[in-house]
Short mmCIF file of N, CA and C in Angstrom, two decimals:
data_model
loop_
_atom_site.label_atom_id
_atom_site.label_comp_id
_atom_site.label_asym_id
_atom_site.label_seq_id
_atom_site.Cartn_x
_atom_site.Cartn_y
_atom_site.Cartn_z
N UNK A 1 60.38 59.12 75.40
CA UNK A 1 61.20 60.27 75.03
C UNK A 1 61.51 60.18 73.53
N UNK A 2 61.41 61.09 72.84
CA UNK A 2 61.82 61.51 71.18
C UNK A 2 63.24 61.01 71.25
N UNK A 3 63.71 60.33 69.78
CA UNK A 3 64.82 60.20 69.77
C UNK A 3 65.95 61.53 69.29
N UNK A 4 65.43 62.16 68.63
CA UNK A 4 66.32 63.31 68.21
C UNK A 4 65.42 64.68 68.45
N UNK A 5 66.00 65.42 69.06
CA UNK A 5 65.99 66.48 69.56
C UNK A 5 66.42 67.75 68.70
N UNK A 6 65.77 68.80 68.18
CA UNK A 6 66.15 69.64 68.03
C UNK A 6 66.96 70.68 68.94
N UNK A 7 67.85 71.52 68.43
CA UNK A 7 68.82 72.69 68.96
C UNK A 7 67.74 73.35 70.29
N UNK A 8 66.67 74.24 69.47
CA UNK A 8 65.87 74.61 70.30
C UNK A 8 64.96 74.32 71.15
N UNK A 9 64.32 72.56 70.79
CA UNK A 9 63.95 71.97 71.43
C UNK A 9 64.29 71.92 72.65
N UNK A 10 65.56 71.21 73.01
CA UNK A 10 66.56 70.51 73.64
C UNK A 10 66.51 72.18 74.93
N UNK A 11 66.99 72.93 74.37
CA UNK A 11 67.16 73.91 75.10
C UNK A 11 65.82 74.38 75.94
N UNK A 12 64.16 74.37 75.32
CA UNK A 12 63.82 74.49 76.23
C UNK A 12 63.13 72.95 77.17
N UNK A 13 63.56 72.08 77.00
CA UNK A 13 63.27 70.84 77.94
C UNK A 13 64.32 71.17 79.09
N UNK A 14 65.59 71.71 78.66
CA UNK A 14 66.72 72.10 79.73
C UNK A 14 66.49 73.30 80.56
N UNK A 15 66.18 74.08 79.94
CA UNK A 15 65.81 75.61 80.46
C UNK A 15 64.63 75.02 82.11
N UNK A 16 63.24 73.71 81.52
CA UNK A 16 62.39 73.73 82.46
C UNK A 16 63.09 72.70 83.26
N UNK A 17 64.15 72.10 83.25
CA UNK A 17 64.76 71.24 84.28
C UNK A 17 66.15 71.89 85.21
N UNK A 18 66.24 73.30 84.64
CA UNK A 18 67.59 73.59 85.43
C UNK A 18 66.40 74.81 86.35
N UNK A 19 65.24 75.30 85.79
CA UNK A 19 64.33 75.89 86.29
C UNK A 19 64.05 75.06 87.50
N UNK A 20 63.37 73.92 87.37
CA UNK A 20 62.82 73.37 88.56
C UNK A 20 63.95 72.94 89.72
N UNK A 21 64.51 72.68 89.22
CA UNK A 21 65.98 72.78 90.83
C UNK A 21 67.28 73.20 90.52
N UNK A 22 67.93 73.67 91.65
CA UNK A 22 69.45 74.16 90.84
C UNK A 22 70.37 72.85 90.53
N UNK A 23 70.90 72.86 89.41
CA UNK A 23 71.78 71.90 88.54
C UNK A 23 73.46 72.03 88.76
N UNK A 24 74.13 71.59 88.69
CA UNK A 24 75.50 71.81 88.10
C UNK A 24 75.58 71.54 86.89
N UNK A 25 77.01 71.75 85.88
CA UNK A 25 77.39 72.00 84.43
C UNK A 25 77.09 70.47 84.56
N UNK A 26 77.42 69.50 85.24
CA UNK A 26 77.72 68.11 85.15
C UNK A 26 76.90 67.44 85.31
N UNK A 27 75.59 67.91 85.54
CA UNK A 27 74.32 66.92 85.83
C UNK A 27 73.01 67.54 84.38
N UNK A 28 73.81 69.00 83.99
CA UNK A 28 73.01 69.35 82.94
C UNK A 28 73.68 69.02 81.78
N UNK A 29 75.16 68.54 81.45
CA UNK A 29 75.97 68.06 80.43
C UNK A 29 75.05 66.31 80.29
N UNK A 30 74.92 65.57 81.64
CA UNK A 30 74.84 64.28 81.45
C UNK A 30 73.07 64.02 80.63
N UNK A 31 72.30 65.15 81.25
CA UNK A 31 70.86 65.24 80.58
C UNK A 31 71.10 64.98 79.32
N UNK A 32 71.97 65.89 78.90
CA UNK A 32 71.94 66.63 77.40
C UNK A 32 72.39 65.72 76.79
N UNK A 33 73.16 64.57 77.56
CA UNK A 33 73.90 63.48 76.93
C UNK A 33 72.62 62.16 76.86
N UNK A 34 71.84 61.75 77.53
CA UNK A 34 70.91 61.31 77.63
C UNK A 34 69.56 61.11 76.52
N UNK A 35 69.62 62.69 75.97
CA UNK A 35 68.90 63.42 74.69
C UNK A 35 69.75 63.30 73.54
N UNK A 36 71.05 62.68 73.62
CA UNK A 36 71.61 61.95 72.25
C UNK A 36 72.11 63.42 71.05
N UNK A 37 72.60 64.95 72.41
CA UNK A 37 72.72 65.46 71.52
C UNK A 37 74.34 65.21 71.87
N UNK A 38 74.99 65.80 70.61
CA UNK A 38 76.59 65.92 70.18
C UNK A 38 77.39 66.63 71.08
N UNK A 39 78.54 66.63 71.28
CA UNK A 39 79.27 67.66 72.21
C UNK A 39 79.15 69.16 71.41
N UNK A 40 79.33 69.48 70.53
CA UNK A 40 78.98 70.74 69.98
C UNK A 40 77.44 71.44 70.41
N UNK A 41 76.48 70.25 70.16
CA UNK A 41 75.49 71.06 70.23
C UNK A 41 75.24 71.77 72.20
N UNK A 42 75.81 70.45 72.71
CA UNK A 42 76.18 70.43 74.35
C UNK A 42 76.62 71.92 74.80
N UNK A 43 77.77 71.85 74.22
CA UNK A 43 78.62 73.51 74.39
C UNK A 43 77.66 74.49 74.32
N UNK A 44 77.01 74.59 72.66
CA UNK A 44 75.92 75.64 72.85
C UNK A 44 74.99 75.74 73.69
N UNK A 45 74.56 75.08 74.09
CA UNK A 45 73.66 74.76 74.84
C UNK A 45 73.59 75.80 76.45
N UNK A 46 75.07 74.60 76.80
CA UNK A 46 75.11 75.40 77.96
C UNK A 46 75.84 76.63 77.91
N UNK A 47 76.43 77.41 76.62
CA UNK A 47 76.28 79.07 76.84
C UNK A 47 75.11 79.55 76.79
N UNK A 48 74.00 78.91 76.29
CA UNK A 48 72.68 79.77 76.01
C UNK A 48 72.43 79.58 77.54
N UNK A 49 72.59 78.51 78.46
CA UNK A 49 71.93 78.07 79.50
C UNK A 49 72.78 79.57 80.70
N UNK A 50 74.24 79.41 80.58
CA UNK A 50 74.98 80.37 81.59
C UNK A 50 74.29 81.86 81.18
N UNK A 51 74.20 82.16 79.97
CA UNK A 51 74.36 83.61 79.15
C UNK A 51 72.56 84.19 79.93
N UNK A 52 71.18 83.14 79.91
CA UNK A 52 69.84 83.36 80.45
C UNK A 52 70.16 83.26 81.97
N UNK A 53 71.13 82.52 82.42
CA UNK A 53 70.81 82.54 83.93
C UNK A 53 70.43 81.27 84.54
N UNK A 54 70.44 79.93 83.67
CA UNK A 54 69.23 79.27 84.50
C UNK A 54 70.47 78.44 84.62
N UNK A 55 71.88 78.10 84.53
CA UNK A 55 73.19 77.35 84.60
C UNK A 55 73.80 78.53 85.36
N UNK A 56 74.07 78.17 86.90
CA UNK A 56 75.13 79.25 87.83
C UNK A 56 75.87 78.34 88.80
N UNK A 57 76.89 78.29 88.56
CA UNK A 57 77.85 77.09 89.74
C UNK A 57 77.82 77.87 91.03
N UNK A 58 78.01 78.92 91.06
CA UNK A 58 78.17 79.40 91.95
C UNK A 58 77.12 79.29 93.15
N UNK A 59 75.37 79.99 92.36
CA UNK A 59 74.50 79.71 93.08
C UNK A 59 74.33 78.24 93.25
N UNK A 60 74.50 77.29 92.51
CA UNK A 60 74.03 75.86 92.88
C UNK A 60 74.74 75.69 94.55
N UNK A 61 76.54 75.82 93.97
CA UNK A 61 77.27 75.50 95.63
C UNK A 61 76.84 76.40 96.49
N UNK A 62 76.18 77.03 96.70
CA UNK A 62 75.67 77.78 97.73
C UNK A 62 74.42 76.98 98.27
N UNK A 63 73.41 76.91 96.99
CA UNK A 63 72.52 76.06 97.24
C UNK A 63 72.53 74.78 97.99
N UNK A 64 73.39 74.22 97.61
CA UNK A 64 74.07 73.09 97.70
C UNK A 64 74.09 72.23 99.34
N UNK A 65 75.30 73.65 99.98
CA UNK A 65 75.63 73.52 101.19
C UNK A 65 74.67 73.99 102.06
N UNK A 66 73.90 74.91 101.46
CA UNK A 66 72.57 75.27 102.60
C UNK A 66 72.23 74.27 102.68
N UNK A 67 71.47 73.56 101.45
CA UNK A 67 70.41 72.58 101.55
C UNK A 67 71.32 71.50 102.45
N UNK A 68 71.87 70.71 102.16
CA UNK A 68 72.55 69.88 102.97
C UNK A 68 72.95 69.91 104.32
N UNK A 69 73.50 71.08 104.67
CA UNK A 69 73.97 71.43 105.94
C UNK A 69 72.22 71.27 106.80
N UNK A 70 71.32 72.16 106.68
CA UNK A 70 69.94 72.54 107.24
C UNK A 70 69.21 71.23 107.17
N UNK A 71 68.97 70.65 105.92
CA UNK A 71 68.29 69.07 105.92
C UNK A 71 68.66 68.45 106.25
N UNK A 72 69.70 67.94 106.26
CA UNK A 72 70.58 66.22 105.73
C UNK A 72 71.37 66.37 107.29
N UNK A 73 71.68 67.86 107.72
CA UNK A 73 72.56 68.14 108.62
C UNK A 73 74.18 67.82 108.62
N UNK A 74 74.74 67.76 107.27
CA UNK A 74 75.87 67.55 106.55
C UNK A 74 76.96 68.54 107.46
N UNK A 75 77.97 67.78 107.93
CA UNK A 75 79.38 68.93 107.95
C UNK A 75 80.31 69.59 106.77
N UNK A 76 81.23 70.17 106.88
CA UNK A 76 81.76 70.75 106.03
C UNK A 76 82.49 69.96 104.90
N UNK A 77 82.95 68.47 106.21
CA UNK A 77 83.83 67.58 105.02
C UNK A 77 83.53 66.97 103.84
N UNK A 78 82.42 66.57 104.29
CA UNK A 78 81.02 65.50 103.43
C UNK A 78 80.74 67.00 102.38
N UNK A 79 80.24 67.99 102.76
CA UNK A 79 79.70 68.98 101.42
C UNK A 79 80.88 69.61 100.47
N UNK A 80 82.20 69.68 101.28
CA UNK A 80 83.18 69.53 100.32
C UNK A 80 83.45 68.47 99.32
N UNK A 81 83.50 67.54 99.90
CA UNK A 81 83.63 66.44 99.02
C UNK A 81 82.40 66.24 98.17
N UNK A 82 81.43 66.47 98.20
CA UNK A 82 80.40 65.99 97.47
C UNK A 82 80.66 67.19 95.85
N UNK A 83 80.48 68.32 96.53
CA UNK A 83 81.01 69.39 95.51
C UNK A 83 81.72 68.77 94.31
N UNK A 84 83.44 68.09 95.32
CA UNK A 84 84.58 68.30 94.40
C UNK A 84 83.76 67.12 93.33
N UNK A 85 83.32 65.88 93.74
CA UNK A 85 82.78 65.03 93.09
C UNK A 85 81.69 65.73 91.86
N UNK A 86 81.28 66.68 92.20
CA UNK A 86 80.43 67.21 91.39
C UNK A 86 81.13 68.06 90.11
N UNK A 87 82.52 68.00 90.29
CA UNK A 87 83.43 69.40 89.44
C UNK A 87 83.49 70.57 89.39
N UNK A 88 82.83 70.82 91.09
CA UNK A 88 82.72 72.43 91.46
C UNK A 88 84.17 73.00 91.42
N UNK A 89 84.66 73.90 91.06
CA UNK A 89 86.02 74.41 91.71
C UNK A 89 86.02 75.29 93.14
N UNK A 90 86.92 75.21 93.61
CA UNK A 90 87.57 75.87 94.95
C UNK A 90 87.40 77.09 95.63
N UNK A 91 87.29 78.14 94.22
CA UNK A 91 86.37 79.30 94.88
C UNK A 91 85.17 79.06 95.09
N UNK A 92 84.24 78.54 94.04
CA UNK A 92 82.84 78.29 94.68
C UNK A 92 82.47 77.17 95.65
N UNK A 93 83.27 76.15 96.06
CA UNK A 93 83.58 75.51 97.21
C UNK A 93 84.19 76.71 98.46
N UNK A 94 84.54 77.75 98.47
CA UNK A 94 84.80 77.96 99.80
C UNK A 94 83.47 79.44 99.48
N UNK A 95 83.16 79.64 98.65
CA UNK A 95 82.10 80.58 98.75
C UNK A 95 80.71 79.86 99.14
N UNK A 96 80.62 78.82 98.66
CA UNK A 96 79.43 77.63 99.61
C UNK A 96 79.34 77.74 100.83
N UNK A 97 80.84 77.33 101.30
CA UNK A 97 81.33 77.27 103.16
C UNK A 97 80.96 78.13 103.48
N UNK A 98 80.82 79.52 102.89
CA UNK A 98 80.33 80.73 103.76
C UNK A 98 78.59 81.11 104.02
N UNK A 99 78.09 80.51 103.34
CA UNK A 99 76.77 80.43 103.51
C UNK A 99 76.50 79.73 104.75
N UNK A 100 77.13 78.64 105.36
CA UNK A 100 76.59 78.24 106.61
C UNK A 100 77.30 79.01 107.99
N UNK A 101 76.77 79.62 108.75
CA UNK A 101 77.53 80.85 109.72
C UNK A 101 78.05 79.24 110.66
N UNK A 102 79.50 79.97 111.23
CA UNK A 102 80.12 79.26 112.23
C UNK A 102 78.88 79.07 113.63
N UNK A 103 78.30 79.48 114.16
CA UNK A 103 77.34 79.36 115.06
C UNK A 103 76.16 78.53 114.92
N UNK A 104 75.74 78.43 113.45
CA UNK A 104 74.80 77.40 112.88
C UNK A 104 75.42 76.05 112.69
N UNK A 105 76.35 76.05 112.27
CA UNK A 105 77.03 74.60 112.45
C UNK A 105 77.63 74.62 113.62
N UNK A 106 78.12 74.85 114.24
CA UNK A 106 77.91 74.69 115.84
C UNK A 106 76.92 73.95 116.14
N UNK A 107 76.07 74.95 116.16
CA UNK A 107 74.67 74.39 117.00
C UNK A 107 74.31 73.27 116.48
N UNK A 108 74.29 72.98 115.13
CA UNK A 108 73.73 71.71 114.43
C UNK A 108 74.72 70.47 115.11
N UNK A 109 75.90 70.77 114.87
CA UNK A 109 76.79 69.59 115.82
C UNK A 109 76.44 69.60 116.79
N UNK A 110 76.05 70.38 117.56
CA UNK A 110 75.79 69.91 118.94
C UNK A 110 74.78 68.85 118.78
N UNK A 111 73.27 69.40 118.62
CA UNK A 111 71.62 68.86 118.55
C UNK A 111 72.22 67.51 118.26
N UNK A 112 73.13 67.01 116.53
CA UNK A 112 73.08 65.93 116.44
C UNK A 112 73.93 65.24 117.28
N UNK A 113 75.01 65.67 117.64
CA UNK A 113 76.16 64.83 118.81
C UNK A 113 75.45 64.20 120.14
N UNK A 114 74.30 64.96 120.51
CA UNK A 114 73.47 64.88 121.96
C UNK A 114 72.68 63.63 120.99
N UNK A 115 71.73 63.62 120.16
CA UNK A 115 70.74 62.92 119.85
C UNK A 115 71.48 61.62 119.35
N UNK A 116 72.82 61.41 118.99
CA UNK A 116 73.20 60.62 118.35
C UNK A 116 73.53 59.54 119.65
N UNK A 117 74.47 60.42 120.42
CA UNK A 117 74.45 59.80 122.03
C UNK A 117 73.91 59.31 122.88
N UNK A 118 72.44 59.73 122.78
CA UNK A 118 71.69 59.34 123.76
C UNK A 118 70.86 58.30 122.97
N UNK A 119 71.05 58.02 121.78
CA UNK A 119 69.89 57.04 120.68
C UNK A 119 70.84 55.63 120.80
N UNK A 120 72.56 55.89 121.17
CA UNK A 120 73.28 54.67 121.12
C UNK A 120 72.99 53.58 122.06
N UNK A 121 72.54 52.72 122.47
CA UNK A 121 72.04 51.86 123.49
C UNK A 121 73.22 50.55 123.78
N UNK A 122 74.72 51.13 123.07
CA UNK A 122 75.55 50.12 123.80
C UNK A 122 75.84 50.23 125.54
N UNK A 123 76.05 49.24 125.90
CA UNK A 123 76.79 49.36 127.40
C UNK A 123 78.38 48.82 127.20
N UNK A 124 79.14 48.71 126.11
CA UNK A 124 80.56 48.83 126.25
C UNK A 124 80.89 49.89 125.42
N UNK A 125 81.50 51.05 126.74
CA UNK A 125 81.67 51.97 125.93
C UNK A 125 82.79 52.28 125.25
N UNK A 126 83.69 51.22 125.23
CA UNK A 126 84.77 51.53 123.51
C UNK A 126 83.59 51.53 122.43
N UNK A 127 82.70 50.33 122.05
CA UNK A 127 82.00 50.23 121.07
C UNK A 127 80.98 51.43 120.78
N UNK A 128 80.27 52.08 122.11
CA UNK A 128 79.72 53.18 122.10
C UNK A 128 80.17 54.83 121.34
N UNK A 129 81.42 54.25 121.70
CA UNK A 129 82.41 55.59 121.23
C UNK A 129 82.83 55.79 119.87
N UNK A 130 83.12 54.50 119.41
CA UNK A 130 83.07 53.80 117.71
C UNK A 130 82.19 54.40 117.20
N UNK A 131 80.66 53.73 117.44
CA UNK A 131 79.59 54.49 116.81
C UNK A 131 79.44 55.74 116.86
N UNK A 132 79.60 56.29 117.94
CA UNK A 132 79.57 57.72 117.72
C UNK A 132 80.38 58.11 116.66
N UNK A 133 81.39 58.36 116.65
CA UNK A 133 82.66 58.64 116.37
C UNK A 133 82.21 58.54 114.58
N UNK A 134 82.10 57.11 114.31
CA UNK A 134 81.60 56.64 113.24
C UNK A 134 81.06 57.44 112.09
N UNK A 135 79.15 57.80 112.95
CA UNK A 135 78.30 58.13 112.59
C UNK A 135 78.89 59.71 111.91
N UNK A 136 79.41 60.14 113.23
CA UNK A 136 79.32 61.65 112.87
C UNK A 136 80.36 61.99 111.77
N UNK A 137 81.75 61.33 111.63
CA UNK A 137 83.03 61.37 110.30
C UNK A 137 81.94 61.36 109.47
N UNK A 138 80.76 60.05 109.84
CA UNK A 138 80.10 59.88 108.10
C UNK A 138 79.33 61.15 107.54
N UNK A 139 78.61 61.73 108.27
CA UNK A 139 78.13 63.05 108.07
C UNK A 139 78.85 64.00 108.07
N UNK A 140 79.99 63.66 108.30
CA UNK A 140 80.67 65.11 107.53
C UNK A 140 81.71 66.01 108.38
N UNK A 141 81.66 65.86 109.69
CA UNK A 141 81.64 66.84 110.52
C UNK A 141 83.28 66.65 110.96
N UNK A 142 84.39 67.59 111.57
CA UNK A 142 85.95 67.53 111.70
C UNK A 142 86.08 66.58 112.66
N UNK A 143 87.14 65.58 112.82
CA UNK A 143 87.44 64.89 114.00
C UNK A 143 87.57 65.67 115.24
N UNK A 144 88.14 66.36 114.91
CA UNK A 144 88.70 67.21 116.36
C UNK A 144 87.52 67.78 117.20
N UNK A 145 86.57 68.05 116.30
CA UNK A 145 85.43 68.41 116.82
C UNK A 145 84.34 67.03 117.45
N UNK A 146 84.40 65.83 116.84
CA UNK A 146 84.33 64.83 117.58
C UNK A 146 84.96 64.46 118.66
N UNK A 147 86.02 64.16 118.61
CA UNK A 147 86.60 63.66 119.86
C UNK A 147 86.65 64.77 120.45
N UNK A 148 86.48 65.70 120.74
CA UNK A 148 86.46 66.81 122.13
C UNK A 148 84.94 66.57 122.27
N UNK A 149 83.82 66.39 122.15
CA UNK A 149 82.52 65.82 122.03
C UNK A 149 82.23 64.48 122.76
N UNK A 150 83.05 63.64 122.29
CA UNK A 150 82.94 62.31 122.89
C UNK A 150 83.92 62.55 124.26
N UNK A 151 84.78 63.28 124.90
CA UNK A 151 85.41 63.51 126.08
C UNK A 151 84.30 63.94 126.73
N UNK A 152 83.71 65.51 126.13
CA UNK A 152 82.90 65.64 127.12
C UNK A 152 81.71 64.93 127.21
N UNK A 153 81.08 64.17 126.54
CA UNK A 153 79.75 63.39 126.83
C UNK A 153 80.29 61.80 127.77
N UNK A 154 81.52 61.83 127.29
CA UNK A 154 82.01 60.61 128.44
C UNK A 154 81.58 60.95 130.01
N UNK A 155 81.97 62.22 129.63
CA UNK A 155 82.65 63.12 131.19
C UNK A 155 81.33 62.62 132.54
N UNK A 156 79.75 63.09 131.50
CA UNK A 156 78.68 63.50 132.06
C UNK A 156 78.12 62.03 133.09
#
């Protein structure tokens, strides 16, 4: 990599990296920091970047929570938090949340709650219930919606 970067340079090496996947301000600030340019030139930067289109918080957290929720199969808690970690703010954190329909995460809790259950191969089932329990907080998903899950898969 060049050590010094021109204004316009800089901008289009950024332009083809916020192009190839969606970015946040905070992962295209740390690039730019990387390329050894100044906080001034930074600022400009990313108005030229918001002002063309290719820097949008909004679309990223949208992006964001699709991708995660559909791939990774992420709950709401885990893609909130990952956001706030990211320096999304609160409207575009609950405008994210709306991209995944209540019936799609449903269903996704279910598929993984069944597959997670039936993959556990303890025979004491406090410890069985742990892991469950465990697994699914770690991905993201509400307690309450666990433990009414683990009642009824006890039940069966």
């Amino acid at each position: 990599m060049k050590e010094v970067f021109s204004i316009k340079e800089a901008i289009k090496k950024i332009e083809h990296y916020c192009a190839y996947q969606e970015r946040c301000h905070d992962e295209v600030v740390q690039k730019l920091r990387t390329m050894k340019m100044d906080s001034d030139e930074i600022d400009i930067i990313i108005v030229k970047l918001i002002q063309d289109n290719f820097l949008n918080e909004s679309r990223f957290a949208c992006s964001f929570a699709r991708g995660k929720h559909r791939i990774k199969f992420w709950g709401k808690n885990r893609i909130v938090n990952e956001l706030k970690f990211r320096n999304i703010g609160q409207y575009n954190i609950n405008l994210a949340l709306k991209e995944i329909s209540n019936e799609e995460y449903l269903d996704t809790f279910e598929k993984i709650a069944i597959r997670n259950w039936d993959s556990i191969k303890e025979t004491n089932l406090q410890k069985k219930r742990k892991k469950f329990c465990d697994y699914l907080l770690r991905k993201g998903f509400e307690s309450n919606l666990i433990y009414e899950k683990v009642k009824e898969l006890e039940a069966q």
